[in-house]
Amino acid sequence: MSFEEAKQYLRQEDEDGNSLYEHLSRVLLKVIVEKPQNANAMFEQLSQELRGATQVKPTLPTEGEPEIAKPEKKSQLDWCGAVSNLYAPTEGDATEITYPDLMTEANVYEWAGINFGKMETYRLYLAIKQKAVVEARSLRFWGKITGRSGDYFVVQGDNPDPPSAEEITTVEGAEGANKYAFWVCTYAGGTWTKLPDTTPEAIVVARQIKRFFTGDLDAPVPSYPPFPGGTEAHLLRAQIAMITSECSISPGGFYAEDDEAEEGIKAIKKVEEMDDFKSAEDLKDASNWVHHEVPINVNGRCNQPPANEEEEDGAEPSDELPDLPLLGAIAEDEITDGPAWSISVCPGGTGESPDSVVIAKSLKWPGAVAAAFGNKFINVYGGFGFASSRGVSYEPPRVPPIQKEWAPTEEDDKGLIEDEDKITQPVVEEEEEEDG
C-alpha cells in the first residue's frame, strides 16, 4: 500500500462524518500546543477528550419539520429571559422612594432561620428595586409563602386605590385591613400581580378553614363555609391581612397612637424622631415589644362600620366591636398551651454582645419573625400561610340544622301575607258520572 492509499484509507468517514485522519491531526496539534510533560502517557487521555467533544452533535430537525421544545426547556428559557431583564438599567421618576436592602437584611434573616440563598436574595433585591422605581412607590419585602406547586414572594406598599367611601360599609378602606396593597410573584424576576382588596367576610371564613396554597392565584378554594371570592388570590390576601395585623411588632417607642385621626377611627403613626432605643438586654423581655398595626376583630374589621341610616332609631348594632388595645405588648398574647412568642438572642451564650440581634418568633403563626438590632428592626414571614394548631385539634365547622318548612301562623290570618303570595292546592272539579 502506497502512502497516498494509506492516507485515503485514514480519511474514510464514518456515519457521523468523522475520520481517523482528522482525529489524529487534532490530537497531534493539541500535543504540540499544550506541550504536556509526558506526551506519550497523555496521548490516550487527549484522544478521548477530543473524541467526546467532536462526535457529540446536536440533533437538528429535518427540513420542513418544526422544532419542538420540551416543556422543561421552554420553562427554563422563559425564566432566563425574565431574570436577565433584572440586570438591565431601570428608568423611573426621580420621586424619593424606599426599598429594602435585602443583601444586608438577609444576614439577619439567617439568624432567624430564614434563608433564600445568596443568588436568589440578590435577584429578589433587584426585582423589588425595579418594581419600586418603575411605579415610583416605596415597597417593603413582606415575606414568602410556600405552596404545593409554587411559592409566592410578597411585597407590601401603600394601597394606591383603597375602597371608596361608598364601599366602606362592606369593605374597609385605608383605615382598616386594606391600608396596604400587596403584590406577589412566583419567582424573583417574574411578573408582579396585585392582590385584590380583602373583605370582613373573607377574613372571618379564612379563620375557620385550613388549606395549603397551590401557587396558582386563579385556583378555586373549595371549603366549608364557602369562601367569599372563591379564588386563591382572595384567600391569600385574607391570610396576609391577618398575619400583618397580628405579627407586625417592633420595640416600644417606634410608634404611637395617631391623635389626628378621625373620631371613631383607630390609627397608629410612626414617631419621626426617636432617641431612646431599647438595648438588647431590654428586648429580652416580651413587654418591650409591641404591635404596631391595628388589630382585626372577630368580625373581620379594624374599626366599627358606619351606622346604617336605614336602621330604626334605638336599634342595637348587629356587630358591635369590642375595644381592642392599640400598641399592645406581645407579652399579653397567649395561645392554648402558653405564650404566643419566643425570644432569642443571636449570637447568644458566650458570643452575646450589645450588638447581638434579638429575635421574636410567633408560635401562633409559624414563620413570622421580627428582629431588632441597634436602632433598626425588621419583620418578615416565611411559612405556609396559616396559623398553628398547637394544643387544639382542628375541627371543621358543623353544618347548620335544616330549616323547618313554612307553616301558616296567626299573623298570616291578620292579613300580613297577601293572598296572592300564598300557595294553595288547586281545586279539581269532579266529573259527572255518565248515565248507564
Tab-separated table of C-alpha atoms in Angstrom:
chain	number	residue	atom	x	y	z
A	1	MET	CA	0.000	0.000	0.000
A	2	SER	CA	1.431	3.342	-1.041
A	3	PHE	CA	1.449	6.457	1.140
A	4	GLU	CA	-1.450	8.040	-0.762
A	5	GLU	CA	-3.518	4.876	-0.465
A	6	ALA	CA	-2.875	4.745	3.267
A	7	LYS	CA	-3.834	8.412	3.576
A	8	GLN	CA	-7.064	7.882	1.707
A	9	TYR	CA	-7.835	4.891	3.923
A	10	LEU	CA	-7.395	7.026	7.038
A	11	ARG	CA	-9.620	9.730	5.536
A	12	GLN	CA	-12.642	7.397	5.285
A	13	GLU	CA	-15.575	8.911	7.230
A	14	ASP	CA	-17.971	7.062	9.481
A	15	GLU	CA	-21.752	7.586	9.772
A	16	ASP	CA	-21.249	10.779	11.807
A	17	GLY	CA	-18.816	12.279	9.276
A	18	ASN	CA	-15.678	11.791	11.396
A	19	SER	CA	-12.408	10.292	10.102
A	20	LEU	CA	-9.374	8.816	11.863
A	21	TYR	CA	-7.058	11.109	9.906
A	22	GLU	CA	-8.730	14.285	11.188
A	23	HIS	CA	-8.852	12.915	14.724
A	24	LEU	CA	-5.130	12.083	14.780
A	25	SER	CA	-4.357	15.513	13.310
A	26	ARG	CA	-6.282	17.248	16.113
A	27	VAL	CA	-4.614	15.120	18.807
A	28	LEU	CA	-1.122	15.882	17.470
A	29	LEU	CA	-1.944	19.584	17.212
A	30	LYS	CA	-3.166	19.599	20.812
A	31	VAL	CA	0.056	17.892	21.956
A	32	ILE	CA	2.182	20.474	20.134
A	33	VAL	CA	0.190	23.431	21.503
A	34	GLU	CA	-0.156	22.309	25.131
A	35	LYS	CA	3.221	20.522	25.339
A	36	PRO	CA	2.385	18.137	28.220
A	37	GLN	CA	5.285	16.808	30.292
A	38	ASN	CA	4.599	13.173	29.371
A	39	ALA	CA	3.005	13.300	25.909
A	40	ASN	CA	3.155	9.509	25.472
A	41	ALA	CA	1.155	8.859	28.656
A	42	MET	CA	-1.290	11.692	27.961
A	43	PHE	CA	-1.961	10.677	24.331
A	44	GLU	CA	-4.905	8.374	25.076
A	45	GLN	CA	-6.495	10.844	27.513
A	46	LEU	CA	-6.248	13.686	24.993
A	47	SER	CA	-7.671	11.403	22.314
A	48	GLN	CA	-10.715	10.558	24.456
A	49	GLU	CA	-11.329	14.209	25.329
A	50	LEU	CA	-11.240	15.280	21.691
A	51	ARG	CA	-13.381	12.330	20.600
A	52	GLY	CA	-16.078	13.214	23.136
A	53	ALA	CA	-16.037	16.864	22.087
A	54	THR	CA	-16.231	16.256	18.347
A	55	GLN	CA	-18.503	13.238	17.997
A	56	VAL	CA	-21.451	14.629	20.008
A	57	LYS	CA	-23.548	16.580	17.558
A	58	PRO	CA	-26.924	18.216	18.197
A	59	THR	CA	-29.893	16.629	16.536
A	60	LEU	CA	-31.319	19.129	14.067
A	61	PRO	CA	-34.894	18.957	12.778
A	62	THR	CA	-35.366	17.818	9.217
A	63	GLU	CA	-36.330	20.308	6.553
A	64	GLY	CA	-39.957	21.374	6.921
A	65	GLU	CA	-40.319	19.852	10.391
A	66	PRO	CA	-40.780	22.415	13.239
A	67	GLU	CA	-38.511	22.175	16.237
A	68	ILE	CA	-40.484	21.013	19.280
A	69	ALA	CA	-39.020	22.276	22.572
A	70	LYS	CA	-39.560	20.256	25.698
A	71	PRO	CA	-41.690	21.889	28.423
A	72	GLU	CA	-38.721	21.908	30.789
A	73	LYS	CA	-36.548	23.608	28.180
A	74	LYS	CA	-39.194	26.224	27.391
A	75	SER	CA	-39.744	26.927	31.094
A	76	GLN	CA	-36.016	27.349	31.623
A	77	LEU	CA	-35.700	29.698	28.651
A	78	ASP	CA	-38.640	31.795	29.918
A	79	TRP	CA	-37.005	32.008	33.350
A	80	CYS	CA	-33.676	33.067	31.837
A	81	GLY	CA	-35.384	35.759	29.776
A	82	ALA	CA	-37.275	37.163	32.765
A	83	VAL	CA	-34.273	37.128	35.097
A	84	SER	CA	-31.971	38.723	32.527
A	85	ASN	CA	-34.274	41.770	32.482
A	86	LEU	CA	-33.411	42.420	36.132
A	87	TYR	CA	-29.841	43.349	35.178
A	88	ALA	CA	-30.911	45.980	32.659
A	89	PRO	CA	-30.785	49.649	33.786
A	90	THR	CA	-34.162	50.836	35.087
A	91	GLU	CA	-35.553	54.237	34.141
A	92	GLY	CA	-38.061	55.787	36.517
A	93	ASP	CA	-39.231	59.009	38.077
A	94	ALA	CA	-36.995	60.976	40.402
A	95	THR	CA	-39.509	60.619	43.220
A	96	GLU	CA	-37.932	59.680	46.532
A	97	ILE	CA	-38.769	56.061	47.155
A	98	THR	CA	-37.524	53.399	49.519
A	99	TYR	CA	-36.962	49.698	49.039
A	100	PRO	CA	-35.383	47.113	51.324
A	101	ASP	CA	-31.661	46.466	51.447
A	102	LEU	CA	-32.123	42.725	51.244
A	103	MET	CA	-28.430	41.989	50.961
A	104	THR	CA	-27.972	43.373	54.488
A	105	GLU	CA	-31.254	42.152	55.932
A	106	ALA	CA	-30.661	38.632	54.601
A	107	ASN	CA	-27.885	38.193	57.151
A	108	VAL	CA	-30.420	38.918	59.888
A	109	TYR	CA	-32.922	36.539	58.290
A	110	GLU	CA	-30.386	33.758	58.627
A	111	TRP	CA	-30.175	34.298	62.393
A	112	ALA	CA	-33.964	33.845	62.459
A	113	GLY	CA	-33.790	30.651	60.367
A	114	ILE	CA	-34.972	32.115	57.039
A	115	ASN	CA	-32.601	31.816	54.081
A	116	PHE	CA	-33.412	32.127	50.368
A	117	GLY	CA	-29.848	31.660	49.134
A	118	LYS	CA	-27.456	34.439	48.134
A	119	MET	CA	-28.229	34.410	44.412
A	120	GLU	CA	-31.994	34.239	44.931
A	121	THR	CA	-31.803	37.032	47.507
A	122	TYR	CA	-29.856	39.238	45.094
A	123	ARG	CA	-32.336	38.605	42.274
A	124	LEU	CA	-35.185	39.344	44.665
A	125	TYR	CA	-33.480	42.589	45.679
A	126	LEU	CA	-33.209	43.620	42.007
A	127	ALA	CA	-36.845	42.662	41.346
A	128	ILE	CA	-38.181	44.738	44.269
A	129	LYS	CA	-35.944	47.681	43.378
A	130	GLN	CA	-37.139	47.547	39.768
A	131	LYS	CA	-40.774	47.401	40.873
A	132	ALA	CA	-40.328	50.350	43.243
A	133	VAL	CA	-38.524	52.517	40.681
A	134	VAL	CA	-40.932	51.830	37.826
A	135	GLU	CA	-44.045	52.562	39.891
A	136	ALA	CA	-42.377	55.325	41.974
A	137	ARG	CA	-43.689	53.647	45.104
A	138	SER	CA	-41.972	52.719	48.372
A	139	LEU	CA	-42.103	48.963	48.940
A	140	ARG	CA	-41.232	46.593	51.752
A	141	PHE	CA	-40.387	42.916	51.446
A	142	TRP	CA	-43.183	41.157	53.327
A	143	GLY	CA	-42.005	37.552	53.015
A	144	LYS	CA	-42.508	34.266	51.213
A	145	ILE	CA	-45.428	31.838	51.392
A	146	THR	CA	-44.631	28.268	50.389
A	147	GLY	CA	-47.167	26.373	48.285
A	148	ARG	CA	-47.603	22.862	46.951
A	149	SER	CA	-46.711	23.559	43.312
A	150	GLY	CA	-45.369	27.107	43.560
A	151	ASP	CA	-44.375	29.773	46.051
A	152	TYR	CA	-45.336	33.415	46.499
A	153	PHE	CA	-42.861	36.237	47.112
A	154	VAL	CA	-44.824	39.122	48.665
A	155	VAL	CA	-44.059	42.845	48.788
A	156	GLN	CA	-46.055	45.471	50.654
A	157	GLY	CA	-46.798	49.121	49.904
A	158	ASP	CA	-49.420	51.795	50.441
A	159	ASN	CA	-52.679	50.989	48.714
A	160	PRO	CA	-52.878	53.128	45.543
A	161	ASP	CA	-56.622	52.512	45.122
A	162	PRO	CA	-58.260	51.970	48.531
A	163	PRO	CA	-62.013	51.268	48.614
A	164	SER	CA	-64.165	54.360	48.179
A	165	ALA	CA	-66.448	55.841	50.820
A	166	GLU	CA	-69.452	54.097	49.247
A	167	GLU	CA	-67.766	50.696	49.666
A	168	ILE	CA	-66.652	51.119	53.296
A	169	THR	CA	-69.896	49.591	54.575
A	170	THR	CA	-68.862	46.249	53.064
A	171	VAL	CA	-65.072	46.656	52.554
A	172	GLU	CA	-62.771	48.535	54.901
A	173	GLY	CA	-60.618	51.247	53.360
A	174	ALA	CA	-57.239	52.720	54.252
A	175	GLU	CA	-58.155	52.814	57.955
A	176	GLY	CA	-58.600	49.046	58.097
A	177	ALA	CA	-57.341	45.810	56.579
A	178	ASN	CA	-56.913	47.461	53.153
A	179	LYS	CA	-54.465	50.090	54.374
A	180	TYR	CA	-51.731	48.332	52.392
A	181	ALA	CA	-51.596	46.746	48.965
A	182	PHE	CA	-49.691	43.539	48.302
A	183	TRP	CA	-48.036	42.299	45.122
A	184	VAL	CA	-46.880	38.713	44.588
A	185	CYS	CA	-44.715	36.831	42.105
A	186	THR	CA	-43.796	33.162	41.880
A	187	TYR	CA	-40.050	33.761	41.428
A	188	ALA	CA	-37.626	36.670	41.522
A	189	GLY	CA	-37.949	38.324	38.127
A	190	GLY	CA	-41.467	37.054	37.442
A	191	THR	CA	-44.500	39.237	36.820
A	192	TRP	CA	-45.846	41.047	39.880
A	193	THR	CA	-49.600	40.649	40.445
A	194	LYS	CA	-51.572	42.928	42.771
A	195	LEU	CA	-53.847	41.019	45.129
A	196	PRO	CA	-57.484	42.151	45.422
A	197	ASP	CA	-58.742	44.028	48.474
A	198	THR	CA	-59.986	41.821	51.263
A	199	THR	CA	-63.395	41.868	52.928
A	200	PRO	CA	-64.501	41.230	56.519
A	201	GLU	CA	-66.421	38.154	55.373
A	202	ALA	CA	-63.300	36.692	53.742
A	203	ILE	CA	-61.267	37.170	56.935
A	204	VAL	CA	-63.963	35.563	59.088
A	205	VAL	CA	-64.178	32.481	56.851
A	206	ALA	CA	-60.382	32.269	56.413
A	207	ARG	CA	-60.077	31.837	60.190
A	208	GLN	CA	-62.283	28.757	60.003
A	209	ILE	CA	-60.512	26.859	57.224
A	210	LYS	CA	-57.044	25.425	56.648
A	211	ARG	CA	-55.718	24.964	53.155
A	212	PHE	CA	-52.266	24.727	51.573
A	213	PHE	CA	-51.693	27.178	48.745
A	214	THR	CA	-51.163	25.757	45.263
A	215	GLY	CA	-49.157	28.607	43.728
A	216	ASP	CA	-51.949	29.427	41.247
A	217	LEU	CA	-53.859	32.640	42.047
A	218	ASP	CA	-56.817	31.505	39.922
A	219	ALA	CA	-57.166	28.130	41.665
A	220	PRO	CA	-60.583	27.559	43.282
A	221	VAL	CA	-60.923	27.328	47.062
A	222	PRO	CA	-63.429	24.584	47.880
A	223	SER	CA	-64.243	24.825	51.567
A	224	TYR	CA	-66.945	24.906	54.165
A	225	PRO	CA	-68.075	27.528	54.979
A	226	PRO	CA	-67.916	28.680	51.342
A	227	PHE	CA	-65.071	31.155	50.931
A	228	PRO	CA	-66.078	34.616	49.598
A	229	GLY	CA	-64.326	35.397	46.328
A	230	GLY	CA	-63.718	31.742	45.573
A	231	THR	CA	-60.122	32.006	44.295
A	232	GLU	CA	-56.736	31.533	45.907
A	233	ALA	CA	-55.894	35.202	45.354
A	234	HIS	CA	-58.673	36.234	47.774
A	235	LEU	CA	-57.666	33.610	50.352
A	236	LEU	CA	-54.013	34.666	50.110
A	237	ARG	CA	-54.960	38.307	50.644
A	238	ALA	CA	-57.079	37.460	53.708
A	239	GLN	CA	-54.296	35.387	55.283
A	240	ILE	CA	-51.746	38.138	54.627
A	241	ALA	CA	-54.053	40.673	56.292
A	242	MET	CA	-54.297	38.564	59.467
A	243	ILE	CA	-50.562	37.849	59.611
A	244	THR	CA	-49.771	41.531	59.087
A	245	SER	CA	-52.164	42.585	61.837
A	246	GLU	CA	-51.033	40.054	64.439
A	247	CYS	CA	-47.308	39.702	63.670
A	248	SER	CA	-46.157	43.244	62.845
A	249	ILE	CA	-44.229	44.046	66.018
A	250	SER	CA	-41.418	46.408	66.965
A	251	PRO	CA	-39.542	47.591	70.063
A	252	GLY	CA	-41.570	50.056	72.103
A	253	GLY	CA	-41.182	53.710	71.153
A	254	PHE	CA	-41.076	53.475	67.348
A	255	TYR	CA	-44.850	54.036	67.003
A	256	ALA	CA	-47.576	55.996	68.801
A	257	GLU	CA	-51.339	56.415	68.532
A	258	ASP	CA	-52.434	58.935	65.928
A	259	ASP	CA	-54.318	61.665	67.758
A	260	GLU	CA	-55.163	63.425	64.490
A	261	ALA	CA	-57.250	60.533	63.188
A	262	GLU	CA	-60.962	60.989	62.698
A	263	GLU	CA	-63.249	60.320	65.610
A	264	GLY	CA	-64.009	56.638	65.954
A	265	ILE	CA	-61.078	55.613	63.721
A	266	LYS	CA	-58.129	53.725	65.193
A	267	ALA	CA	-54.800	54.661	63.695
A	268	ILE	CA	-51.094	54.352	64.514
A	269	LYS	CA	-48.306	56.587	63.234
A	270	LYS	CA	-44.529	56.277	63.209
A	271	VAL	CA	-42.553	58.509	65.561
A	272	GLU	CA	-40.402	60.827	63.434
A	273	GLU	CA	-37.613	61.470	65.943
A	274	MET	CA	-36.669	58.828	68.470
A	275	ASP	CA	-33.660	58.995	70.757
A	276	ASP	CA	-34.323	56.303	73.350
A	277	PHE	CA	-33.713	52.917	71.727
A	278	LYS	CA	-34.175	49.630	73.558
A	279	SER	CA	-30.990	47.708	74.272
A	280	ALA	CA	-30.544	44.026	73.507
A	281	GLU	CA	-30.901	43.295	77.229
A	282	ASP	CA	-34.225	45.173	77.371
A	283	LEU	CA	-35.604	43.378	74.328
A	284	LYS	CA	-35.213	40.007	76.016
A	285	ASP	CA	-38.367	40.992	77.911
A	286	ALA	CA	-41.520	40.492	75.807
A	287	SER	CA	-43.153	43.517	77.462
A	288	ASN	CA	-40.791	45.792	75.490
A	289	TRP	CA	-42.158	44.548	72.142
A	290	VAL	CA	-45.471	45.994	70.891
A	291	HIS	CA	-47.862	45.517	67.973
A	292	HIS	CA	-47.727	48.479	65.583
A	293	GLU	CA	-50.699	47.594	63.348
A	294	VAL	CA	-54.379	47.996	64.162
A	295	PRO	CA	-55.799	44.631	65.325
A	296	ILE	CA	-58.541	42.881	63.369
A	297	ASN	CA	-61.571	41.923	65.415
A	298	VAL	CA	-63.622	38.730	65.347
A	299	ASN	CA	-65.918	40.230	62.702
A	300	GLY	CA	-63.002	40.855	60.322
A	301	ARG	CA	-62.814	44.614	60.839
A	302	CYS	CA	-60.395	47.057	62.439
A	303	ASN	CA	-62.996	49.762	63.077
A	304	GLN	CA	-66.707	49.917	63.742
A	305	PRO	CA	-68.630	50.054	60.441
A	306	PRO	CA	-70.502	53.298	59.725
A	307	ALA	CA	-74.058	53.459	61.031
A	308	ASN	CA	-76.767	52.410	58.634
A	309	GLU	CA	-79.169	55.300	58.208
A	310	GLU	CA	-81.972	52.947	57.166
A	311	GLU	CA	-81.953	51.188	60.557
A	312	GLU	CA	-84.641	52.171	63.018
A	313	ASP	CA	-83.746	54.512	65.865
A	314	GLY	CA	-82.785	52.705	69.030
A	315	ALA	CA	-81.812	49.507	67.219
A	316	GLU	CA	-78.651	47.870	68.523
A	317	PRO	CA	-75.772	47.469	66.052
A	318	SER	CA	-75.529	43.938	64.722
A	319	ASP	CA	-71.743	43.654	65.016
A	320	GLU	CA	-70.651	45.736	67.985
A	321	LEU	CA	-66.849	45.860	68.087
A	322	PRO	CA	-65.127	45.282	71.437
A	323	ASP	CA	-62.374	47.756	72.222
A	324	LEU	CA	-59.036	46.130	71.330
A	325	PRO	CA	-55.913	47.863	72.673
A	326	LEU	CA	-53.514	49.619	70.320
A	327	LEU	CA	-49.754	49.127	70.686
A	328	GLY	CA	-50.374	46.174	72.988
A	329	ALA	CA	-47.342	44.307	74.321
A	330	ILE	CA	-46.709	40.850	72.907
A	331	ALA	CA	-46.308	39.600	76.489
A	332	GLU	CA	-50.118	39.670	76.667
A	333	ASP	CA	-50.500	37.387	73.628
A	334	GLU	CA	-51.279	33.792	74.507
A	335	ILE	CA	-52.124	30.570	72.742
A	336	THR	CA	-53.694	27.431	74.164
A	337	ASP	CA	-50.525	25.994	75.679
A	338	GLY	CA	-48.669	29.140	76.732
A	339	PRO	CA	-47.115	32.392	75.433
A	340	ALA	CA	-47.571	33.242	71.771
A	341	TRP	CA	-43.992	34.468	71.255
A	342	SER	CA	-40.495	33.143	71.883
A	343	ILE	CA	-37.477	35.460	72.166
A	344	SER	CA	-33.847	34.581	71.490
A	345	VAL	CA	-30.544	36.403	71.094
A	346	CYS	CA	-28.175	35.756	68.161
A	347	PRO	CA	-25.374	35.231	68.757
A	348	GLY	CA	-26.142	34.205	72.310
A	349	GLY	CA	-24.351	32.477	75.137
A	350	THR	CA	-20.673	33.309	75.332
A	351	GLY	CA	-20.901	35.164	71.994
A	352	GLU	CA	-23.568	37.602	73.198
A	353	SER	CA	-22.706	41.285	72.969
A	354	PRO	CA	-24.524	44.651	72.953
A	355	ASP	CA	-24.633	44.368	69.142
A	356	SER	CA	-26.393	40.982	69.168
A	357	VAL	CA	-29.635	40.593	67.228
A	358	VAL	CA	-32.767	39.963	69.318
A	359	ILE	CA	-35.333	37.818	67.507
A	360	ALA	CA	-39.012	37.310	68.372
A	361	LYS	CA	-40.773	34.344	66.739
A	362	SER	CA	-44.517	33.851	66.612
A	363	LEU	CA	-45.762	30.497	67.854
A	364	LYS	CA	-49.295	31.163	66.606
A	365	TRP	CA	-48.153	31.961	63.048
A	366	PRO	CA	-45.055	29.790	62.445
A	367	GLY	CA	-42.685	31.610	60.105
A	368	ALA	CA	-43.469	35.143	61.323
A	369	VAL	CA	-40.380	36.694	62.910
A	370	ALA	CA	-39.206	40.133	63.997
A	371	ALA	CA	-35.605	41.129	64.607
A	372	ALA	CA	-34.152	44.209	66.282
A	373	PHE	CA	-30.540	45.320	66.009
A	374	GLY	CA	-29.209	48.719	67.011
A	375	ASN	CA	-31.751	51.367	66.054
A	376	LYS	CA	-33.436	49.193	63.412
A	377	PHE	CA	-35.982	46.408	63.301
A	378	ILE	CA	-37.436	44.215	60.537
A	379	ASN	CA	-40.468	41.975	60.143
A	380	VAL	CA	-40.536	39.068	57.716
A	381	TYR	CA	-42.600	35.953	57.125
A	382	GLY	CA	-41.553	32.612	55.689
A	383	GLY	CA	-44.078	29.806	56.082
A	384	PHE	CA	-47.177	28.081	54.720
A	385	GLY	CA	-49.591	30.935	55.382
A	386	PHE	CA	-51.879	29.614	58.092
A	387	ALA	CA	-51.983	29.552	61.871
A	388	SER	CA	-50.683	26.759	64.055
A	389	SER	CA	-52.968	24.256	65.772
A	390	ARG	CA	-50.754	23.794	68.821
A	391	GLY	CA	-52.845	22.418	71.635
A	392	VAL	CA	-56.018	22.462	69.528
A	393	SER	CA	-57.426	19.698	67.341
A	394	TYR	CA	-58.792	21.249	64.187
A	395	GLU	CA	-62.449	20.502	63.517
A	396	PRO	CA	-64.323	21.935	60.547
A	397	PRO	CA	-67.467	23.895	61.413
A	398	ARG	CA	-70.627	21.848	61.709
A	399	VAL	CA	-73.300	22.151	59.092
A	400	PRO	CA	-76.279	24.124	60.479
A	401	PRO	CA	-79.548	22.229	61.011
A	402	ILE	CA	-82.016	22.087	58.151
A	403	GLN	CA	-84.668	24.793	58.433
A	404	LYS	CA	-88.233	23.761	59.114
A	405	GLU	CA	-90.824	24.043	56.418
A	406	TRP	CA	-93.052	27.088	56.433
A	407	ALA	CA	-96.373	26.769	58.159
A	408	PRO	CA	-99.149	29.365	58.458
A	409	THR	CA	-99.319	31.293	61.732
A	410	GLU	CA	-101.800	33.615	63.373
A	411	GLU	CA	-100.119	36.627	61.733
A	412	ASP	CA	-100.975	35.213	58.320
A	413	ASP	CA	-104.659	35.386	59.219
A	414	LYS	CA	-104.287	39.071	60.145
A	415	GLY	CA	-103.525	39.995	56.569
A	416	LEU	CA	-99.737	40.320	56.888
A	417	ILE	CA	-99.340	37.935	53.975
A	418	GLU	CA	-101.270	38.751	50.843
A	419	ASP	CA	-103.475	36.145	49.312
A	420	GLU	CA	-101.506	36.125	46.055
A	421	ASP	CA	-98.319	35.201	47.985
A	422	LYS	CA	-99.935	32.061	49.390
A	423	ILE	CA	-99.598	28.744	47.609
A	424	THR	CA	-102.848	26.820	47.632
A	425	GLN	CA	-103.823	23.453	46.292
A	426	PRO	CA	-105.793	23.867	43.044
A	427	VAL	CA	-109.398	22.724	43.146
A	428	VAL	CA	-110.100	19.714	40.970
A	429	GLU	CA	-113.682	19.565	39.700
A	430	GLU	CA	-115.235	16.136	39.853
A	431	GLU	CA	-116.501	14.839	36.551
A	432	GLU	CA	-120.145	13.962	36.387
A	433	GLU	CA	-120.789	10.311	36.181
A	434	GLU	CA	-122.155	9.244	32.856
A	435	ASP	CA	-125.608	7.697	32.911
A	436	GLY	CA	-125.547	3.985	32.463
